[in-house]
């Protein structure tokens, strides 16, 4: 029911929003160069005309005669992704690049009034300034009767209207020698600037018959300056714009300030019409010229009356538009209210239907629950019976498992003792001693696991007893920690034991053997999961808890891989393992927790994945008067044995010998690595890695001839390692043999899909391993013949990566054959490899060095030219990249068994 109500509310919100939103079809940006009355009139026309088109949004920005401001405005519109851009350029040269940028980005550009220095625009709308200049020149000729002196005040230097009006004027007046332009000054389109320039002209020349200013504002400024000099009646003033309104051009003619002005139409309505033709894909004219006309005393009064009437009509239109908007708002509000009422009715109907349906559903579910209740009662009785049976079966299995564990101890003891005796035999060879040490070490590991199982079984049956004795915990920790110093040095781990209060008495009654196993278990895990150059810190301190009594607190902290929140909740559960890549029985921490709780203590864990783990053990500090020293303890593993199990250090790595084939062994078990190495070290150079990530790095560094890789490893497993080896350019050609303890076909299929060349199952036969490896090496050697003979490439099992690599290398040689300065560094740079990596890759694939391959390619090309062309030996020498004919002849004879001259003689 809640879902239906939520859906209805969302529908209502969507309808209301759709009613209130105003749809915008087109966004038009307008960049005006100036902020004057003429621009205001154009802007008003643009906005008013846009109202006649549905969904058109217009935004106008004014640069106020500043190029930087206008460039920023146009970039703003580009970033906003307007549908069309209207631009009135301030100065053509400065604004042209940014207008071209908008045009290149697919934004239609309409240039108005002024032009740019490029044809990269969509359309132009404006008057023909050149023709206006000519009309002004013709008026001056007629008004001065072909004789007189003229002062010209131009607009902003660099703007196209100023340049075009000046050119039109001068083209007309140059035909009449009686008319002289005494000066041409820049008024920057401003009245104040024009007045200042007029004052400067009067200082040198007051004999002027007519002043022509390129807009009415500058003409008025010139008139005011002349009036200050009492010269306004001795000259005529002509402007351009003919704007209606108070103190604008038309009124100034009626008042006698200006003699004449020329209409310069704003054309804002025409600009919007052209823009909409462009946006709606209708035909349009690229250049739209607006008409002009002379305004003087003969028609100024009529024009003023017309413009007043037009202004009045515009006001009425604006008022009507406001009324229409108000009516539309009312209509929209009423529509929304109607929709809201309809939705409320629908919601009420839906709610009523839901209530009725819920009532029927409730009755039906009550009946169904009654039936299920009977079934559940029957199932409960069955579960109770099954639970008893399962408990009995589990108990029987545990008894059997315990008995089998007891049976394991006898044969293990019989194996361990003879092995220890054999180790004392001085006649054994070093290899025999090494193999016996592996057996001895793993026998003790099995004994320790069996003892853990037996202890855990005793704990579950409440038969595990403590043998308490007074001991100084600080002294014991120092002794136990000493056994880990060698391991810490080998793994380059900073291992420290800190006692917060050296003066505190840490004498307490504990079971020393069980506390030792707790401590060793925690440190074993810390060393197992802490990488090289990490830190393991053991802290011993005392504290007093609220429930009373003093406690010794032991904290084991490491900077290892950490444990995720998902796994940390189950870390003390029996038989729990984080993942299959971490070896172990899964009862070590569970047993440690049991030992701590038997002492009345508590163990907790805190971990941050990727940063480290902290185990905290609190043990009550109690003392017994007569410690039990006569009880016989079960055989247990020594401290040194546990430490030996953790040692997972690589042996000192050998640098691969070029005279021996190199094998990389990747396995997280040091014993397996040592055993495989003992089988291979006589015939091969062997390097090792403890996990897939380290193995991948060493494979890329040393480029071995073959790789033997375990499947189940921490950090990166063997399948992922194999896949990356086969996709890396430096290692894609190396044969990979996977070792696995799993015989399932699915895992083998995964391995072969990752690019594995062979599989060996654990436990493996040493002879089988050596034969498989030898076959892999022999097959790989056959691949080294394909480079010189392209026909064998299709027959050999060469990966696509290696094929592409060799084809690219051959193409580079052929492209640069004539370059005598071609080096291995140049080739490596073009292949994306260093000189050493390129040398090892080419050597492994072809048995030749890169320089030898370049020389062979040049000799083969030279032999082809000798056989098929009439070129001389010297010409061929330099064409194939040799620096001297004598060296070429020597190399040719060494490779083909005859000199080039002998070949030419034999060819005849």
Short mmCIF file of C-alpha atoms in Angstrom, two decimals, residues 371-636:
data_model
loop_
_atom_site.label_atom_id
_atom_site.label_comp_id
_atom_site.label_asym_id
_atom_site.label_seq_id
_atom_site.Cartn_x
_atom_site.Cartn_y
_atom_site.Cartn_z
CA UNK A 371 -2.46 -23.87 7.99
CA UNK A 372 1.25 -23.01 8.11
CA UNK A 373 1.23 -23.02 11.90
CA UNK A 374 0.30 -26.67 11.87
CA UNK A 375 3.04 -27.39 9.34
CA UNK A 376 5.61 -25.49 11.41
CA UNK A 377 4.74 -27.46 14.48
CA UNK A 378 5.28 -30.67 12.53
CA UNK A 379 8.58 -29.32 11.11
CA UNK A 380 9.69 -28.25 14.62
CA UNK A 381 9.25 -31.80 15.87
CA UNK A 382 11.19 -33.08 12.87
CA UNK A 383 13.99 -30.53 13.44
CA UNK A 384 14.28 -31.54 17.10
CA UNK A 385 14.64 -35.14 16.03
CA UNK A 386 17.17 -34.23 13.30
CA UNK A 387 19.10 -32.05 15.73
CA UNK A 388 19.51 -34.97 18.12
CA UNK A 389 20.62 -37.21 15.30
CA UNK A 390 23.06 -34.56 14.01
CA UNK A 391 24.47 -34.06 17.50
CA UNK A 392 25.05 -37.78 17.84
CA UNK A 393 26.64 -37.94 14.36
CA UNK A 394 28.86 -34.94 15.11
CA UNK A 395 29.94 -36.46 18.38
CA UNK A 396 30.77 -39.72 16.60
CA UNK A 397 32.78 -37.86 13.94
CA UNK A 398 34.72 -35.90 16.55
CA UNK A 399 35.47 -39.10 18.44
CA UNK A 400 36.66 -40.70 15.23
CA UNK A 401 38.71 -37.60 14.34
CA UNK A 402 40.31 -37.59 17.79
CA UNK A 403 41.12 -41.27 17.57
CA UNK A 404 42.66 -40.82 14.13
CA UNK A 405 44.71 -37.90 15.45
CA UNK A 406 45.99 -40.14 18.23
CA UNK A 407 46.86 -42.76 15.62
CA UNK A 408 48.78 -40.11 13.61
CA UNK A 409 51.13 -39.38 16.52
CA UNK A 410 52.62 -42.88 16.62
CA UNK A 411 53.74 -43.10 12.96
CA UNK A 412 54.85 -39.45 13.05
CA UNK A 413 57.01 -40.19 16.08
CA UNK A 414 58.43 -43.23 14.32
CA UNK A 415 59.23 -41.05 11.30
CA UNK A 416 60.64 -38.13 13.31
CA UNK A 417 63.08 -40.16 15.40
CA UNK A 418 64.79 -42.02 12.49
CA UNK A 419 65.07 -38.76 10.61
CA UNK A 420 66.79 -37.11 13.57
CA UNK A 421 69.20 -40.04 13.78
CA UNK A 422 69.93 -39.86 10.06
CA UNK A 423 70.63 -36.13 10.37
CA UNK A 424 73.40 -36.94 12.84
CA UNK A 425 75.11 -39.13 10.25
CA UNK A 426 78.23 -37.30 9.02
CA UNK A 427 78.42 -39.39 5.84
CA UNK A 428 75.35 -37.75 4.31
CA UNK A 429 75.84 -35.51 1.32
CA UNK A 430 74.66 -31.88 1.57
CA UNK A 431 71.72 -32.67 -0.73
CA UNK A 432 70.66 -35.63 1.45
CA UNK A 433 70.89 -33.49 4.58
CA UNK A 434 68.79 -30.78 2.93
CA UNK A 435 66.07 -33.27 1.99
CA UNK A 436 66.05 -34.81 5.48
CA UNK A 437 65.72 -31.35 7.06
CA UNK A 438 62.63 -30.72 4.95
CA UNK A 439 61.15 -34.04 6.15
CA UNK A 440 62.10 -33.31 9.78
CA UNK A 441 60.57 -29.85 9.69
CA UNK A 442 57.27 -30.99 8.16
CA UNK A 443 56.98 -33.94 10.59
CA UNK A 444 57.10 -31.46 13.47
CA UNK A 445 54.51 -29.29 11.75
CA UNK A 446 52.16 -32.29 11.51
CA UNK A 447 52.80 -33.10 15.19
CA UNK A 448 51.95 -29.56 16.17
CA UNK A 449 48.70 -29.67 14.16
CA UNK A 450 47.77 -33.01 15.73
CA UNK A 451 48.42 -31.62 19.22
CA UNK A 452 46.26 -28.60 18.42
CA UNK A 453 43.40 -30.86 17.34
CA UNK A 454 43.69 -32.96 20.50
CA UNK A 455 43.80 -29.88 22.72
CA UNK A 456 40.80 -28.40 20.95
CA UNK A 457 38.86 -31.65 21.43
CA UNK A 458 39.72 -31.62 25.14
CA UNK A 459 38.52 -28.01 25.35
CA UNK A 460 35.18 -28.86 23.74
CA UNK A 461 34.72 -31.75 26.21
CA UNK A 462 35.71 -29.50 29.15
CA UNK A 463 38.67 -31.80 29.86
CA UNK A 464 41.44 -29.29 29.12
CA UNK A 465 43.14 -28.46 32.41
CA UNK A 466 45.51 -25.66 33.38
CA UNK A 467 48.85 -26.43 35.02
CA UNK A 468 49.42 -23.12 36.77
CA UNK A 469 52.82 -22.07 38.02
CA UNK A 470 54.20 -18.73 39.13
CA UNK A 471 56.37 -17.10 36.46
CA UNK A 472 57.59 -13.64 35.53
CA UNK A 473 55.71 -12.86 32.32
CA UNK A 474 58.13 -10.10 31.31
CA UNK A 475 61.15 -12.43 31.51
CA UNK A 476 59.31 -15.18 29.59
CA UNK A 477 58.22 -12.79 26.84
CA UNK A 478 61.81 -11.63 26.39
CA UNK A 479 62.95 -15.25 26.10
CA UNK A 480 60.18 -16.23 23.69
CA UNK A 481 60.70 -13.10 21.58
CA UNK A 482 64.38 -13.92 21.15
CA UNK A 483 63.41 -16.88 18.94
CA UNK A 484 61.86 -14.49 16.41
CA UNK A 485 64.86 -12.16 16.06
CA UNK A 486 66.47 -14.21 13.28
CA UNK A 487 63.22 -14.33 11.33
CA UNK A 488 62.76 -10.58 11.75
CA UNK A 489 66.25 -9.94 10.38
CA UNK A 490 65.70 -12.21 7.40
CA UNK A 491 62.36 -10.60 6.51
CA UNK A 492 63.66 -7.06 7.26
CA UNK A 493 60.90 -6.48 9.82
CA UNK A 494 61.34 -4.05 12.71
CA UNK A 495 60.40 -6.23 15.76
CA UNK A 496 60.38 -4.69 19.24
CA UNK A 497 59.19 -5.69 22.73
CA UNK A 498 58.18 -2.77 24.94
CA UNK A 499 57.43 -2.92 28.70
CA UNK A 500 55.59 0.20 29.85
CA UNK A 501 56.69 -0.07 33.51
CA UNK A 502 60.02 -1.81 34.08
CA UNK A 503 59.54 -1.60 37.87
CA UNK A 504 56.20 -3.44 37.81
CA UNK A 505 56.10 -6.97 39.15
CA UNK A 506 54.83 -9.30 36.44
CA UNK A 507 54.94 -12.44 38.62
CA UNK A 508 51.70 -14.34 37.98
CA UNK A 509 50.27 -17.87 38.00
CA UNK A 510 49.69 -19.14 34.46
CA UNK A 511 50.08 -22.32 32.43
CA UNK A 512 53.43 -21.48 30.82
CA UNK A 513 53.05 -23.97 27.97
CA UNK A 514 49.61 -22.64 26.97
CA UNK A 515 50.63 -18.99 27.30
CA UNK A 516 53.64 -19.73 25.12
CA UNK A 517 51.39 -21.20 22.47
CA UNK A 518 49.07 -18.18 22.63
CA UNK A 519 52.04 -15.81 22.21
CA UNK A 520 53.60 -17.83 19.41
CA UNK A 521 50.30 -18.11 17.57
CA UNK A 522 49.79 -14.32 17.62
CA UNK A 523 53.39 -13.62 16.58
CA UNK A 524 53.22 -16.31 13.88
CA UNK A 525 50.23 -14.61 12.28
CA UNK A 526 51.90 -11.21 12.59
CA UNK A 527 55.07 -12.36 10.83
CA UNK A 528 53.06 -14.25 8.20
CA UNK A 529 51.03 -11.22 7.10
CA UNK A 530 53.55 -8.38 7.63
CA UNK A 531 55.52 -7.47 4.47
CA UNK A 532 59.20 -6.63 4.32
CA UNK A 533 60.20 -3.35 6.01
CA UNK A 534 57.07 -3.57 8.17
CA UNK A 535 56.85 -3.24 11.96
CA UNK A 536 55.69 -5.65 14.70
CA UNK A 537 55.37 -4.22 18.20
CA UNK A 538 54.70 -6.24 21.37
CA UNK A 539 53.66 -4.15 24.39
CA UNK A 540 53.33 -5.41 27.98
CA UNK A 541 51.58 -3.30 30.63
CA UNK A 542 49.39 -3.55 33.70
CA UNK A 543 45.91 -2.19 34.35
CA UNK A 544 43.15 -2.34 36.93
CA UNK A 545 39.63 -3.07 35.71
CA UNK A 546 36.40 -1.83 37.28
CA UNK A 547 35.33 -5.32 38.34
CA UNK A 548 38.48 -5.42 40.47
CA UNK A 549 41.86 -7.04 40.32
CA UNK A 550 45.05 -6.30 38.40
CA UNK A 551 45.52 -7.54 34.87
CA UNK A 552 48.53 -7.93 32.60
CA UNK A 553 47.82 -6.58 29.11
CA UNK A 554 49.72 -8.03 26.15
CA UNK A 555 49.31 -6.17 22.84
CA UNK A 556 50.66 -7.57 19.53
CA UNK A 557 50.43 -4.96 16.76
CA UNK A 558 51.63 -5.23 13.16
CA UNK A 559 51.59 -3.12 10.00
CA UNK A 560 50.49 -6.00 7.78
CA UNK A 561 47.65 -6.45 5.32
CA UNK A 562 44.91 -6.17 7.98
CA UNK A 563 41.56 -7.93 8.17
CA UNK A 564 38.32 -6.71 6.61
CA UNK A 565 35.18 -6.04 8.68
CA UNK A 566 33.53 -8.99 6.95
CA UNK A 567 36.11 -11.47 8.30
CA UNK A 568 37.07 -9.96 11.67
CA UNK A 569 33.75 -11.05 13.23
CA UNK A 570 34.65 -14.71 12.63
CA UNK A 571 38.40 -14.58 13.29
CA UNK A 572 38.11 -16.64 16.50
CA UNK A 573 35.62 -19.16 15.05
CA UNK A 574 36.97 -22.69 14.75
CA UNK A 575 37.98 -23.90 11.29
CA UNK A 576 37.44 -20.38 9.85
CA UNK A 577 39.82 -19.19 7.13
CA UNK A 578 39.80 -15.79 5.44
CA UNK A 579 40.39 -17.27 1.98
CA UNK A 580 41.88 -20.29 0.30
CA UNK A 581 45.11 -18.45 -0.46
CA UNK A 582 46.14 -18.36 3.22
CA UNK A 583 47.32 -21.71 4.50
CA UNK A 584 46.36 -22.98 7.96
CA UNK A 585 43.96 -25.27 9.79
CA UNK A 586 41.68 -22.53 11.09
CA UNK A 587 41.88 -23.56 14.76
CA UNK A 588 44.99 -21.65 15.91
CA UNK A 589 43.21 -18.47 16.99
CA UNK A 590 40.20 -20.42 18.27
CA UNK A 591 42.53 -22.45 20.50
CA UNK A 592 44.38 -19.30 21.62
CA UNK A 593 41.05 -17.76 22.64
CA UNK A 594 40.20 -20.95 24.56
CA UNK A 595 43.54 -20.86 26.42
CA UNK A 596 43.07 -17.19 27.37
CA UNK A 597 39.52 -17.76 28.61
CA UNK A 598 40.69 -20.75 30.69
CA UNK A 599 42.96 -18.28 32.50
CA UNK A 600 39.95 -16.04 33.16
CA UNK A 601 41.22 -13.54 30.63
CA UNK A 602 39.95 -11.91 27.41
CA UNK A 603 41.34 -11.61 23.87
CA UNK A 604 40.15 -8.99 21.35
CA UNK A 605 41.18 -7.88 17.89
CA UNK A 606 41.09 -4.56 16.06
CA UNK A 607 42.12 -4.23 12.43
CA UNK A 608 42.09 -1.77 9.54
CA UNK A 609 42.37 -3.37 6.12
CA UNK A 610 45.60 -2.35 4.42
CA UNK A 611 47.08 -0.79 7.60
CA UNK A 612 47.51 -3.58 10.15
CA UNK A 613 46.04 -5.63 13.01
CA UNK A 614 46.19 -5.33 16.82
CA UNK A 615 45.51 -8.30 19.15
CA UNK A 616 44.97 -7.48 22.86
CA UNK A 617 45.18 -10.14 25.60
CA UNK A 618 44.21 -9.37 29.23
CA UNK A 619 45.23 -12.00 31.87
CA UNK A 620 44.43 -11.74 35.64
CA UNK A 621 47.63 -11.30 37.71
CA UNK A 622 47.06 -13.97 40.41
CA UNK A 623 49.74 -15.93 42.31
CA UNK A 624 49.59 -19.54 43.67
CA UNK A 625 51.42 -20.58 46.80
CA UNK A 626 52.63 -23.97 45.57
CA UNK A 627 52.91 -24.20 41.80
CA UNK A 628 52.37 -27.65 40.34
CA UNK A 629 55.69 -28.82 38.96
CA UNK A 630 55.25 -32.61 38.99
CA UNK A 631 52.63 -32.94 36.30
CA UNK A 632 53.83 -34.53 33.04
CA UNK A 633 53.13 -32.44 29.94
CA UNK A 634 52.43 -33.84 26.53
CA UNK A 635 55.19 -33.60 23.96
CA UNK A 636 55.04 -30.19 22.30
#
